[in-house]
Short mmCIF file of C-alpha atoms in Angstrom, two decimals:
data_model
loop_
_atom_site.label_atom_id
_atom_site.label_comp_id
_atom_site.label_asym_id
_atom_site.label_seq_id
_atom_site.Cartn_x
_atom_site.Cartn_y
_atom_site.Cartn_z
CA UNK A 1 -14.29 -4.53 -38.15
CA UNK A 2 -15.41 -6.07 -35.25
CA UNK A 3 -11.70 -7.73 -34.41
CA UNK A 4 -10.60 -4.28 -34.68
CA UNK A 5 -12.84 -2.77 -32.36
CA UNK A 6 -12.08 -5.83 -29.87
CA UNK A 7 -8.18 -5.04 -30.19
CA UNK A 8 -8.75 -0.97 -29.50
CA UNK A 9 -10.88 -2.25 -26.82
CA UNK A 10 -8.63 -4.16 -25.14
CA UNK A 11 -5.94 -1.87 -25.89
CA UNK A 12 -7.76 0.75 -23.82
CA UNK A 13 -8.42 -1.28 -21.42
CA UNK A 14 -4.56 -2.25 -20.72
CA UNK A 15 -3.74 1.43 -21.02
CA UNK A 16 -6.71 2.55 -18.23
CA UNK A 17 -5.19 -0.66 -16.07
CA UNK A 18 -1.73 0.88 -16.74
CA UNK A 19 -2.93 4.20 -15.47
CA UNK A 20 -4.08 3.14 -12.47
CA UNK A 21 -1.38 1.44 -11.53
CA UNK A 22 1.05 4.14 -11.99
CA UNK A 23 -1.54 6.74 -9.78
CA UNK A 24 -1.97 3.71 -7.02
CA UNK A 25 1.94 2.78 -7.14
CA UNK A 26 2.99 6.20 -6.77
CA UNK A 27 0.78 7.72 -3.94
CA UNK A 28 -1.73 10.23 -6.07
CA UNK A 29 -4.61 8.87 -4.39
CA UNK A 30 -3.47 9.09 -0.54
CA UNK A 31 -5.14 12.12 1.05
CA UNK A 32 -2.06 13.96 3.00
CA UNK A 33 -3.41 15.48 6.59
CA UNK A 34 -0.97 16.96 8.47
CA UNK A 35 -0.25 15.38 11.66
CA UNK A 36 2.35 16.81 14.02
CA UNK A 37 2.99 19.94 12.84
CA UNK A 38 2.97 21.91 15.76
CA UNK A 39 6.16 20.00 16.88
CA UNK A 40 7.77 22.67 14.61
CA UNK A 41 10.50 24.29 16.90
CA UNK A 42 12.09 25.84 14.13
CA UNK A 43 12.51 27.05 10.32
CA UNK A 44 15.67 28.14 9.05
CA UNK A 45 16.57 29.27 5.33
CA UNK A 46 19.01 27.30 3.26
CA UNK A 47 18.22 25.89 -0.74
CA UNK A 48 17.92 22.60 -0.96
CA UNK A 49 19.30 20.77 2.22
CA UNK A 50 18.52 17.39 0.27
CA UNK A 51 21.02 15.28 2.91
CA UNK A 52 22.60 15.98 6.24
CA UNK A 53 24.19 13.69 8.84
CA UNK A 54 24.88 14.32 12.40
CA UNK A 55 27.76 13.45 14.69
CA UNK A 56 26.35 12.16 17.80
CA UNK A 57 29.93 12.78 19.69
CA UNK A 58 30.35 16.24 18.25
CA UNK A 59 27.33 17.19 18.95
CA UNK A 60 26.85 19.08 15.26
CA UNK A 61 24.98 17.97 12.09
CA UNK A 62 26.69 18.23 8.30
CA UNK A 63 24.33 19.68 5.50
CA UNK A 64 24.53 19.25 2.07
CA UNK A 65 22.90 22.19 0.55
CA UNK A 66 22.13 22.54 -3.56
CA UNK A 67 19.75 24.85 -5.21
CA UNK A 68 17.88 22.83 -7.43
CA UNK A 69 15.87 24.24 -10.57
CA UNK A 70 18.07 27.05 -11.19
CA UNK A 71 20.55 28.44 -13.90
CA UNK A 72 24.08 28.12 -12.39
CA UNK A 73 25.72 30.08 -11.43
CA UNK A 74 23.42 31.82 -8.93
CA UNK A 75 25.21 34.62 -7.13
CA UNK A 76 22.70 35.00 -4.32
CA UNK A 77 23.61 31.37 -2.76
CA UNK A 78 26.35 29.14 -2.78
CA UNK A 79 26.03 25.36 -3.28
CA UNK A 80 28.04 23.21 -0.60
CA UNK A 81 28.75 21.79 2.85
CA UNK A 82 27.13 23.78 6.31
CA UNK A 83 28.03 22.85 9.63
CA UNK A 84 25.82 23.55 12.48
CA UNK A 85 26.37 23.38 16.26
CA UNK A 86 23.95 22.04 17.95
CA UNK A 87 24.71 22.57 21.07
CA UNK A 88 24.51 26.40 20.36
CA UNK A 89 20.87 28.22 20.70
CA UNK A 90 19.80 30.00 17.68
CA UNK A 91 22.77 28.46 15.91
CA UNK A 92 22.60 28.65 12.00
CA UNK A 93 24.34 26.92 9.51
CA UNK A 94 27.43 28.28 8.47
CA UNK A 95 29.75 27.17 5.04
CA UNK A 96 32.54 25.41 5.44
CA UNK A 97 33.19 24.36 1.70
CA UNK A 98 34.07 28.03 0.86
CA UNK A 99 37.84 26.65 -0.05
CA UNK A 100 36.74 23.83 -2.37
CA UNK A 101 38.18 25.48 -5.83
CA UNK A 102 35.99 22.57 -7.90
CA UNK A 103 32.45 23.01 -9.15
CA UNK A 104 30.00 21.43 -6.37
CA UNK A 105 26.27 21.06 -6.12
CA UNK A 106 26.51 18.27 -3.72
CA UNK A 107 24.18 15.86 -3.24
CA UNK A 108 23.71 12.55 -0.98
CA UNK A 109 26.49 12.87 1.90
CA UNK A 110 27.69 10.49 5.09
CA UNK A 111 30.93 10.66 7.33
CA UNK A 112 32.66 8.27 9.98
CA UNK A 113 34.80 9.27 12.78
CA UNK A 114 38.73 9.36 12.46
CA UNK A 115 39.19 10.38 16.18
CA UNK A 116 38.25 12.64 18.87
CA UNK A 117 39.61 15.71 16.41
CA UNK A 118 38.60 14.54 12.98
CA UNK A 119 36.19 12.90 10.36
CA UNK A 120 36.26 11.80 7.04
CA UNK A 121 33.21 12.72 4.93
CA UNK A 122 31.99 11.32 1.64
CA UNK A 123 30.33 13.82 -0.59
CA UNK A 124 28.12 13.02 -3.76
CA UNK A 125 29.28 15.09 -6.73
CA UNK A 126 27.45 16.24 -9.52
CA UNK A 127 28.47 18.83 -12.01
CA UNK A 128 27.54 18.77 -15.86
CA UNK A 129 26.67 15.04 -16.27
CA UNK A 130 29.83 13.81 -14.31
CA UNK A 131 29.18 12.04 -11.08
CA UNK A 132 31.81 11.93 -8.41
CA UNK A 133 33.10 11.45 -5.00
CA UNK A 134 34.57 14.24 -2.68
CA UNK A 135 36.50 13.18 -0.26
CA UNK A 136 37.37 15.18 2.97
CA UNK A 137 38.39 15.75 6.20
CA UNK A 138 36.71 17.81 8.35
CA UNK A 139 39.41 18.89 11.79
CA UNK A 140 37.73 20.30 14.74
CA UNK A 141 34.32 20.06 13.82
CA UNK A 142 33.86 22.86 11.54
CA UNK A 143 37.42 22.94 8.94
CA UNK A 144 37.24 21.09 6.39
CA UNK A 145 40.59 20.09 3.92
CA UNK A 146 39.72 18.61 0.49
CA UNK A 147 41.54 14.95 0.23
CA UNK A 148 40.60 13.47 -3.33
CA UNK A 149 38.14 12.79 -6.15
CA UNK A 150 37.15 9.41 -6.97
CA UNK A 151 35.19 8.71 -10.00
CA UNK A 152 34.34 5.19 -11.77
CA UNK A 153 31.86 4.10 -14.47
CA UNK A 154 29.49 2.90 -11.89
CA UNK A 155 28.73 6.09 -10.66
CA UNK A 156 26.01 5.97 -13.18
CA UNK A 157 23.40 8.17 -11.37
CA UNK A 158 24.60 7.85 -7.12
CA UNK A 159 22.12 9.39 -5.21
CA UNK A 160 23.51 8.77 -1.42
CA UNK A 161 26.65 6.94 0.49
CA UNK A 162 27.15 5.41 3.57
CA UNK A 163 30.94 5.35 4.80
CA UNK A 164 32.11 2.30 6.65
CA UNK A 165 36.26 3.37 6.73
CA UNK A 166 38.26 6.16 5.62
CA UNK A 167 38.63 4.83 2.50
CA UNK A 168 35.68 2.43 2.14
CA UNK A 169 31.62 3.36 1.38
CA UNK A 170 28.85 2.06 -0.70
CA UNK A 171 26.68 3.98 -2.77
CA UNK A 172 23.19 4.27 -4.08
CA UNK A 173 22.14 4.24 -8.27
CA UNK A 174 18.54 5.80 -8.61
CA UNK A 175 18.54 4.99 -12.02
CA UNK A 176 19.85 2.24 -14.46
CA UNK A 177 18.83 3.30 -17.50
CA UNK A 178 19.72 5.85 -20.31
CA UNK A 179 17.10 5.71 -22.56
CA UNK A 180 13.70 7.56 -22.57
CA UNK A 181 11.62 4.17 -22.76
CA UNK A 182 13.99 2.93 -20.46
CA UNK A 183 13.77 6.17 -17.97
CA UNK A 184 10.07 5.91 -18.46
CA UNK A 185 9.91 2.23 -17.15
CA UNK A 186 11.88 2.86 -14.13
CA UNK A 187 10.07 5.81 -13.28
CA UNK A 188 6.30 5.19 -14.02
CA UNK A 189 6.15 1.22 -14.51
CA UNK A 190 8.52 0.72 -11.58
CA UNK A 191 10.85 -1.43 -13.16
CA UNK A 192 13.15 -2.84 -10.37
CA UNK A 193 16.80 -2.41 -11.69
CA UNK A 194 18.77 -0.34 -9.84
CA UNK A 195 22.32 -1.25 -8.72
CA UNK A 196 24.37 -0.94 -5.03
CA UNK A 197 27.94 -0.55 -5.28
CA UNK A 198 30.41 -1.12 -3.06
CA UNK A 199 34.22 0.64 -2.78
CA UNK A 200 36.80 -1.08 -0.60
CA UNK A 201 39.57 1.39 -1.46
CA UNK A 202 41.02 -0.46 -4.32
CA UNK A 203 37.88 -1.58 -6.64
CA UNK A 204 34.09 -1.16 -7.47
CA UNK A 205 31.86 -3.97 -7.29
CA UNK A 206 28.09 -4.26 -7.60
CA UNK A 207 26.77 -5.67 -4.44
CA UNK A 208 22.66 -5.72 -4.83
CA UNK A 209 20.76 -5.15 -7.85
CA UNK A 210 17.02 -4.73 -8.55
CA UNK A 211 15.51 -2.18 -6.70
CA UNK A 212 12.84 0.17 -7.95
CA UNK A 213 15.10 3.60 -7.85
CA UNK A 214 17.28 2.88 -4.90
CA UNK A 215 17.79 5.97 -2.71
CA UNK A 216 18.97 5.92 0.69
CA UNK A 217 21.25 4.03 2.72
CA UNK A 218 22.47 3.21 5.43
CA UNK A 219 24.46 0.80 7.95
CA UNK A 220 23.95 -0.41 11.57
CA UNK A 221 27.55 -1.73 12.32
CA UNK A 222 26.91 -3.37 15.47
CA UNK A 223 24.23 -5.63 13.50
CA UNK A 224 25.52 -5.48 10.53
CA UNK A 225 22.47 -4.60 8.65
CA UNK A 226 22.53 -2.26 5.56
CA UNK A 227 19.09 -0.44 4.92
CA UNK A 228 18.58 1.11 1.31
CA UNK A 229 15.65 2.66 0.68
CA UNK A 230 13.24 1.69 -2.84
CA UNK A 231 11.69 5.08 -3.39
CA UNK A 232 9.78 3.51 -6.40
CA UNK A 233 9.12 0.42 -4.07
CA UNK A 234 7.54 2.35 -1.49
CA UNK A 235 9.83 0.17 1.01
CA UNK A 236 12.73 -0.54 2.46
CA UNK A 237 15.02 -3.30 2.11
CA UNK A 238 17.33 -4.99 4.39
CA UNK A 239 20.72 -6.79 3.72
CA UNK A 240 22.93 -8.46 6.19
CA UNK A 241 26.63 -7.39 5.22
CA UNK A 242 28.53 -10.65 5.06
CA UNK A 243 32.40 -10.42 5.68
CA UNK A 244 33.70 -9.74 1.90
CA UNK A 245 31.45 -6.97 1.74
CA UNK A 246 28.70 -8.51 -0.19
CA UNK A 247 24.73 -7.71 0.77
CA UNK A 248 22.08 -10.47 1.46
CA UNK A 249 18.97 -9.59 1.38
CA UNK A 250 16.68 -10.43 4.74
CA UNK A 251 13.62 -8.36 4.21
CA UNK A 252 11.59 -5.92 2.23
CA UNK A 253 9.67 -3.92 4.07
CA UNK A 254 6.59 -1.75 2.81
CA UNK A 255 6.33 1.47 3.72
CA UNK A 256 3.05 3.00 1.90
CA UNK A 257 5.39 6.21 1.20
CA UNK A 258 7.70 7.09 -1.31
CA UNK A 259 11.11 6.53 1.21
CA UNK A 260 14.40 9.02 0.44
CA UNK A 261 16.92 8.97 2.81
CA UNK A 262 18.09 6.89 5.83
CA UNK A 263 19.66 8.54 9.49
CA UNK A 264 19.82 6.07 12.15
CA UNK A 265 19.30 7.25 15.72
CA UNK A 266 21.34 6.10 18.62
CA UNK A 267 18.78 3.15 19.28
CA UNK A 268 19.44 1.91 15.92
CA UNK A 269 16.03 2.89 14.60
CA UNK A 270 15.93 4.18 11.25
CA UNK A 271 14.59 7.90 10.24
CA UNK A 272 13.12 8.47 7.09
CA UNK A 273 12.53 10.94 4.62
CA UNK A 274 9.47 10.53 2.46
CA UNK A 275 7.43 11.40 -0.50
CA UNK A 276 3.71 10.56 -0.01
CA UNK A 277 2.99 11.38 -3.35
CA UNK A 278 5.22 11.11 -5.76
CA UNK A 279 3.77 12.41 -8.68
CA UNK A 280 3.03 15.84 -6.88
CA UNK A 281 6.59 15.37 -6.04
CA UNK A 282 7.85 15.56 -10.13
CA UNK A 283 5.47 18.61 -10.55
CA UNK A 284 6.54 20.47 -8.30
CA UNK A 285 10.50 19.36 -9.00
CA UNK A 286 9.36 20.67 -12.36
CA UNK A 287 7.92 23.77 -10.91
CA UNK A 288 4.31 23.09 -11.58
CA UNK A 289 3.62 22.96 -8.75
CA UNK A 290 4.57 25.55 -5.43
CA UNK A 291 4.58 22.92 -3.05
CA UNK A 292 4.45 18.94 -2.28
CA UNK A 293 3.95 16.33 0.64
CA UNK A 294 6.54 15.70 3.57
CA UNK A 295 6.60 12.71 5.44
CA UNK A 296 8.95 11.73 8.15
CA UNK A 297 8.86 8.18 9.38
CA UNK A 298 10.14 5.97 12.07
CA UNK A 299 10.70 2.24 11.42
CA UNK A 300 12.07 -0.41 14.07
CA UNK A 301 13.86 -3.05 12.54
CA UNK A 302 13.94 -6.04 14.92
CA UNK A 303 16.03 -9.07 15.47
CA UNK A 304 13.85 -11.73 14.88
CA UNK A 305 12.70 -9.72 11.71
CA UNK A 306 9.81 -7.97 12.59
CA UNK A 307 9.07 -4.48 12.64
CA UNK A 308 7.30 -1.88 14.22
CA UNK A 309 6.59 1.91 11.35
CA UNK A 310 5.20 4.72 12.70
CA UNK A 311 4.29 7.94 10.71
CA UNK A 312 5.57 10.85 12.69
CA UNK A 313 5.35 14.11 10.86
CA UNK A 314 3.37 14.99 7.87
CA UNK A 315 2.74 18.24 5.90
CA UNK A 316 0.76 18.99 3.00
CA UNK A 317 4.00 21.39 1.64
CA UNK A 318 2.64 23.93 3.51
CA UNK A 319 5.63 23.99 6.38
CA UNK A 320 7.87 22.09 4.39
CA UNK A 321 7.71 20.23 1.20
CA UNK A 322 9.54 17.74 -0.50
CA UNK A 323 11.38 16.11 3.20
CA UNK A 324 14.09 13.81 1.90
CA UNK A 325 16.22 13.46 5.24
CA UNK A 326 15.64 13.27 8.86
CA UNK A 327 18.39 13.36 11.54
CA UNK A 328 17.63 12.62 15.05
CA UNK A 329 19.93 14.69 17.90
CA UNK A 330 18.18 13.86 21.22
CA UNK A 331 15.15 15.28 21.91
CA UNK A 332 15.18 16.74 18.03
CA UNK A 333 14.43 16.10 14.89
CA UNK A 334 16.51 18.19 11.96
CA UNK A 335 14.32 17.29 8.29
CA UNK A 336 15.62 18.80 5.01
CA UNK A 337 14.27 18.64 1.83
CA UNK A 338 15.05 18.46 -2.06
CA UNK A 339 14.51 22.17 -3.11
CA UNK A 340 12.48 23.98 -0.65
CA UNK A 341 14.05 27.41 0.71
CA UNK A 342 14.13 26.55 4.23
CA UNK A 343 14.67 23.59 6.40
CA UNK A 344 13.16 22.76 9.77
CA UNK A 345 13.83 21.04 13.53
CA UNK A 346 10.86 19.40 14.88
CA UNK A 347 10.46 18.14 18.74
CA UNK A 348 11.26 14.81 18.89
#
């Protein structure tokens, strides 16, 4: 009797210690205060801007816009790609995937420029459990002609893509497993073993492995330094690119928030979109919940290794919840989100 009560004893005891390290692990405890918010410039409605790049030259930022939580298809809004001047006052983001005949609730997105007229842009897919990759080219900023669809069986679960050519990217798996034990292991017990994979315009190879549900990436060509961030992790790692496209990793960097995606600004400092807390994050993805935690960050990668992080905006839900992308475009700061209504531009 009494070995018994010393096994459910210690049982207990494992299951309490594997409580508490799911709460810790995932943010529950942090207290969110809102810092910055009056930087707010503006708020403007569109579902589910979960990614968005901007072209520094064009002087306009590309958003990827889904409406997450809903029965498709949902006449009132359209799923797709927005373009937005920037330049323009007041501007608002205006549909330029209107044309694309396939199903597309686009997800993670990234683009590289062609020439002074055009841009190829990489588009994350997903449309009743089949995972692609739209490929386009957008002419004159704002019209867009569909090129191709590439698929592969390690498109698993991509989540975002970084473009390095007009036929070349890498993308991001936030999950490795199928299973329900194995779902729940990367999700609560932050098992590490999510895969990178790279596409050279011929094959697919698996590049970096191990990360705690890799999300965002992205590349600093001049350095050659690919950043993907461990939303699981709570960091972000860094891999110098070596010539045959493989990743070494340099550094993993802690980032006491639950990191989403990566924009670089024109200094090469990364811009992040976070998750404080991530398990107010899955209620309210499950609508539990009306609202969850923002967090935009700024981290400084340096070349001797070091780095400086700085928290720069954070919201309780209340302005915005759920950030998952921040774009810098001078003096401002454009932050979407996984499935609130609106997104918004901050001062920089």
């Amino acid at each position: 009797m009494k070995r018994l009560l010393y096994s459910l004893s210690a049982l207990v005891l494992l299951l309490c210690v594997y409580a508490a390290y799911i709460l810790n692990s995932t943010g529950f405890f942090r207290k969110v205060e809102n810092t910055n918010t009056q930087a707010i410039l503006q708020s403007i409605p569109l579902y589910g801007t979960e990614d968005l790049t901007v072209s520094q030259q064009g002087e306009f930022v590309l958003i990827s816009a889904t409406k997450r939580g809903v029965q498709y298809p949902d006449a009132d809004h359209q799923d797709g790609l927005y373009f937005m001047d920037l330049q323009e006052e007041g501007a608002r983001p205006k549909l330029i995937s209107g044309n694309f005949k396939k199903a597309f609730h686009p997800h993670g997105i990234d683009m590289v420029r062609l020439d002074s007229s055009r841009h190829r842009l990489f588009v994350i897919n997903h449309v009743d459990e089949v995972n692609s990759v739209e490929v386009f080219t957008l002419h004159n900023r704002d019209s867009l002609v569909f090129e191709e669809t590439l698929t592969d069986k390690q498109m698993f679960s991509p989540n975002d893509i970084v473009a390095l050519g007009d036929r070349e990217f890498y993308f991001t798996n936030d999950k490795n497993a199928s299973s329900t034990w194995g779902k729940f292991q990367e999700n609560y017990l932050g098992k590490a073993a999510c895969k990178i994979t790279h596409y050279n315009g011929q094959e697919y190879r698996t590049v970096a492995d191990g990360l705690a549900y890799a999300n965002g990436i992205n590349y600093d060509a001049e350095r050659e330094l690919m950043y993907i961030a461990s939303s699981r992790g709570f960091s972000v790692n860094v891999y110098h690119r070596e010539s045959n496209g493989d990743l070494t990793l340099l550094k993993s960097i802690p980032c006491d928030t639950g990191v989403d995606n990566i924009e670089l600004d024109t200094n090469g400092d990364l811009w992040i979109g976070c998750h404080p807390n991530l398990m107010a994050f899955k209620s309210y993805s499950q609508g539990k919940k009306a609202k969850a935690p923002s967090e935009i960050i700024r981290l400084v990668y340096k070349q001797d290794g070091s780095h400086i992080l700085e928290s720069f905006f954070v919201d309780d839900g209340t302005n915005i919840s759920a950030s998952s992308t921040a774009a810098v475009f001078q003096n401002k700061v454009i932050v979407g989100n996984v499935m609130d209504d609106h997104f918004v531009i901050l001062k920089r």
